[in-house]
Amino acid sequence: MRNLLPIGRFSQVTRLSVRMLRHYDELGLLKPALVDEASGYRYYSLAQAAEAERIRLLRELEVPLEEIRELLSAPDARSVRERLERHKARLEAAVAGYRRAIAALEGLEAAPLGTAYPVRLRHEAAQPVLSRRLRGPFPEMVRGLGAAFAALYAALARQDLRPAGPPFVLYHGPEFDEEDLDYEPGLPTERLGSPWGDLRAWELPPGPVAYTLHAGPYGGIGRAYQAVATWMGEHGHEAAGPPREVYLVGQGQAENPAEYRTELVWPVR
């Protein structure tokens, strides 16, 4: 058994516990180089330490064991990259979820549960806007908004138009679908512009709207929606169009999310 290490010593070398080494043996991920028939004791070669290190690193990166098996047996570098990219996308989705949770916690700090959301009614005139309608998973919304607003401001400059107010996002559809969100970032304009590529020029229709102000990170704005919906029910109104969030003070004006101010506007009848 020259050049072979007993499982305990191999555990010290690889920083993998004996329990995990036995588990990986049972799964077929890392089989011992030799198993003593009499004692059942496992022995590993030093050459296996590199493979054990790869397994340990992949597990620290939260790669599932079945995918580790696929990675270790991948026929070429391209196959390895494809599997790593798949796991990277999964981690990015998880990070986006944690960011939403953090934003919600920050929202509770800025506007604790029970914070009042006064809802008021006003009549709005028709408002020319330039917008881009988008669909996609909610975690990808931030990227979509960034590209859309960059295109919108560029289109305004090309048409010699100036914004007539802060940016907004309309939320279409009968429900909030995280997997296929239908939303429309836009800018109010001083006059009706011209369509530009996938940007459309149109008018927000005139009419009454219910509105309230949300202070703090965007993650807590759900309570503003609840307040407006409750107000509509109590005052005999119903929705007459998609709600929109108007970003009075946002990321471009304040570094601290507690200073964000977002007006929720909902057309009613």
PDB file of N, CA and C in Angstrom, residues 155-188:
ATOM      1  N   ALA A 155     -33.529  59.217 -26.960  1.00  0.00           N
ATOM      2  CA  ALA A 155     -34.542  59.549 -27.964  1.00  0.00           C
ATOM      3  C   ALA A 155     -35.075  60.962 -27.756  1.00  0.00           C
ATOM      4  N   LEU A 156     -35.228  61.374 -26.500  1.00  0.00           N
ATOM      5  CA  LEU A 156     -35.663  62.746 -26.233  1.00  0.00           C
ATOM      6  C   LEU A 156     -34.655  63.748 -26.777  1.00  0.00           C
ATOM      7  N   ALA A 157     -33.378  63.470 -26.559  1.00  0.00           N
ATOM      8  CA  ALA A 157     -32.337  64.384 -27.042  1.00  0.00           C
ATOM      9  C   ALA A 157     -32.366  64.475 -28.566  1.00  0.00           C
ATOM     10  N   ARG A 158     -32.549  63.331 -29.232  1.00  0.00           N
ATOM     11  CA  ARG A 158     -32.567  63.344 -30.692  1.00  0.00           C
ATOM     12  C   ARG A 158     -33.768  64.113 -31.241  1.00  0.00           C
ATOM     13  N   GLN A 159     -34.874  64.133 -30.492  1.00  0.00           N
ATOM     14  CA  GLN A 159     -36.082  64.815 -30.951  1.00  0.00           C
ATOM     15  C   GLN A 159     -36.214  66.219 -30.361  1.00  0.00           C
ATOM     16  N   ASP A 160     -35.164  66.670 -29.702  1.00  0.00           N
ATOM     17  CA  ASP A 160     -35.177  67.995 -29.091  1.00  0.00           C
ATOM     18  C   ASP A 160     -36.365  68.147 -28.145  1.00  0.00           C
ATOM     19  N   LEU A 161     -36.594  67.109 -27.335  1.00  0.00           N
ATOM     20  CA  LEU A 161     -37.673  67.116 -26.339  1.00  0.00           C
ATOM     21  C   LEU A 161     -37.070  67.173 -24.946  1.00  0.00           C
ATOM     22  N   ARG A 162     -37.811  67.740 -24.013  1.00  0.00           N
ATOM     23  CA  ARG A 162     -37.399  67.749 -22.607  1.00  0.00           C
ATOM     24  C   ARG A 162     -38.411  66.982 -21.780  1.00  0.00           C
ATOM     25  N   PRO A 163     -37.949  66.285 -20.732  1.00  0.00           N
ATOM     26  CA  PRO A 163     -38.899  65.613 -19.844  1.00  0.00           C
ATOM     27  C   PRO A 163     -39.812  66.638 -19.182  1.00  0.00           C
ATOM     28  N   ALA A 164     -41.085  66.262 -19.045  1.00  0.00           N
ATOM     29  CA  ALA A 164     -42.053  67.148 -18.395  1.00  0.00           C
ATOM     30  C   ALA A 164     -42.345  66.696 -16.969  1.00  0.00           C
ATOM     31  N   GLY A 165     -41.517  65.794 -16.445  1.00  0.00           N
ATOM     32  CA  GLY A 165     -41.725  65.284 -15.095  1.00  0.00           C
ATOM     33  C   GLY A 165     -40.805  64.111 -14.840  1.00  0.00           C
ATOM     34  N   PRO A 166     -40.915  63.496 -13.674  1.00  0.00           N
ATOM     35  CA  PRO A 166     -40.033  62.375 -13.333  1.00  0.00           C
ATOM     36  C   PRO A 166     -40.389  61.103 -14.102  1.00  0.00           C
ATOM     37  N   PRO A 167     -39.463  60.163 -14.189  1.00  0.00           N
ATOM     38  CA  PRO A 167     -39.726  58.896 -14.883  1.00  0.00           C
ATOM     39  C   PRO A 167     -40.764  58.059 -14.137  1.00  0.00           C
ATOM     40  N   PHE A 168     -41.356  57.113 -14.862  1.00  0.00           N
ATOM     41  CA  PHE A 168     -42.388  56.254 -14.261  1.00  0.00           C
ATOM     42  C   PHE A 168     -42.300  54.860 -14.872  1.00  0.00           C
ATOM     43  N   VAL A 169     -42.999  53.931 -14.235  1.00  0.00           N
ATOM     44  CA  VAL A 169     -43.165  52.585 -14.793  1.00  0.00           C
ATOM     45  C   VAL A 169     -44.632  52.200 -14.643  1.00  0.00           C
ATOM     46  N   LEU A 170     -45.254  51.836 -15.758  1.00  0.00           N
ATOM     47  CA  LEU A 170     -46.617  51.298 -15.765  1.00  0.00           C
ATOM     48  C   LEU A 170     -46.541  49.783 -15.607  1.00  0.00           C
ATOM     49  N   TYR A 171     -47.491  49.225 -14.856  1.00  0.00           N
ATOM     50  CA  TYR A 171     -47.547  47.778 -14.688  1.00  0.00           C
ATOM     51  C   TYR A 171     -48.842  47.266 -15.298  1.00  0.00           C
ATOM     52  N   HIS A 172     -48.707  46.531 -16.418  1.00  0.00           N
ATOM     53  CA  HIS A 172     -49.864  46.036 -17.149  1.00  0.00           C
ATOM     54  C   HIS A 172     -50.272  44.654 -16.634  1.00  0.00           C
ATOM     55  N   GLY A 173     -51.414  44.203 -17.119  1.00  0.00           N
ATOM     56  CA  GLY A 173     -51.858  42.847 -16.829  1.00  0.00           C
ATOM     57  C   GLY A 173     -52.735  42.753 -15.610  1.00  0.00           C
ATOM     58  N   PRO A 174     -53.511  41.667 -15.517  1.00  0.00           N
ATOM     59  CA  PRO A 174     -54.453  41.492 -14.401  1.00  0.00           C
ATOM     60  C   PRO A 174     -53.804  41.021 -13.110  1.00  0.00           C
ATOM     61  N   GLU A 175     -52.507  40.651 -13.175  1.00  0.00           N
ATOM     62  CA  GLU A 175     -51.829  40.147 -11.988  1.00  0.00           C
ATOM     63  C   GLU A 175     -50.351  40.512 -12.032  1.00  0.00           C
ATOM     64  N   PHE A 176     -49.688  40.352 -10.892  1.00  0.00           N
ATOM     65  CA  PHE A 176     -48.238  40.551 -10.820  1.00  0.00           C
ATOM     66  C   PHE A 176     -47.596  39.189 -11.031  1.00  0.00           C
ATOM     67  N   ASP A 177     -47.068  38.963 -12.221  1.00  0.00           N
ATOM     68  CA  ASP A 177     -46.491  37.674 -12.587  1.00  0.00           C
ATOM     69  C   ASP A 177     -44.973  37.784 -12.559  1.00  0.00           C
ATOM     70  N   GLU A 178     -44.333  37.246 -11.527  1.00  0.00           N
ATOM     71  CA  GLU A 178     -42.878  37.360 -11.393  1.00  0.00           C
ATOM     72  C   GLU A 178     -42.132  36.677 -12.530  1.00  0.00           C
ATOM     73  N   GLU A 179     -42.746  35.652 -13.138  1.00  0.00           N
ATOM     74  CA  GLU A 179     -42.069  34.925 -14.205  1.00  0.00           C
ATOM     75  C   GLU A 179     -42.214  35.622 -15.548  1.00  0.00           C
ATOM     76  N   ASP A 180     -43.261  36.418 -15.719  1.00  0.00           N
ATOM     77  CA  ASP A 180     -43.505  37.075 -17.002  1.00  0.00           C
ATOM     78  C   ASP A 180     -44.144  38.437 -16.747  1.00  0.00           C
ATOM     79  N   LEU A 181     -43.365  39.339 -16.190  1.00  0.00           N
ATOM     80  CA  LEU A 181     -43.863  40.655 -15.797  1.00  0.00           C
ATOM     81  C   LEU A 181     -44.026  41.541 -17.032  1.00  0.00           C
ATOM     82  N   ASP A 182     -45.182  42.190 -17.116  1.00  0.00           N
ATOM     83  CA  ASP A 182     -45.500  43.086 -18.235  1.00  0.00           C
ATOM     84  C   ASP A 182     -45.438  44.521 -17.705  1.00  0.00           C
ATOM     85  N   TYR A 183     -44.392  45.247 -18.066  1.00  0.00           N
ATOM     86  CA  TYR A 183     -44.196  46.585 -17.499  1.00  0.00           C
ATOM     87  C   TYR A 183     -43.719  47.556 -18.572  1.00  0.00           C
ATOM     88  N   GLU A 184     -43.872  48.847 -18.306  1.00  0.00           N
ATOM     89  CA  GLU A 184     -43.592  49.845 -19.327  1.00  0.00           C
ATOM     90  C   GLU A 184     -42.952  51.084 -18.721  1.00  0.00           C
ATOM     91  N   PRO A 185     -41.637  51.176 -18.759  1.00  0.00           N
ATOM     92  CA  PRO A 185     -40.972  52.406 -18.302  1.00  0.00           C
ATOM     93  C   PRO A 185     -41.210  53.536 -19.292  1.00  0.00           C
ATOM     94  N   GLY A 186     -41.374  54.750 -18.750  1.00  0.00           N
ATOM     95  CA  GLY A 186     -41.645  55.868 -19.640  1.00  0.00           C
ATOM     96  C   GLY A 186     -41.224  57.201 -19.053  1.00  0.00           C
ATOM     97  N   LEU A 187     -41.268  58.219 -19.912  1.00  0.00           N
ATOM     98  CA  LEU A 187     -40.955  59.591 -19.521  1.00  0.00           C
ATOM     99  C   LEU A 187     -42.071  60.506 -20.024  1.00  0.00           C
ATOM    100  N   PRO A 188     -42.600  61.389 -19.160  1.00  0.00           N
ATOM    101  CA  PRO A 188     -43.536  62.404 -19.648  1.00  0.00           C
ATOM    102  C   PRO A 188     -42.768  63.428 -20.476  1.00  0.00           C
TER     103      PRO A 188
END
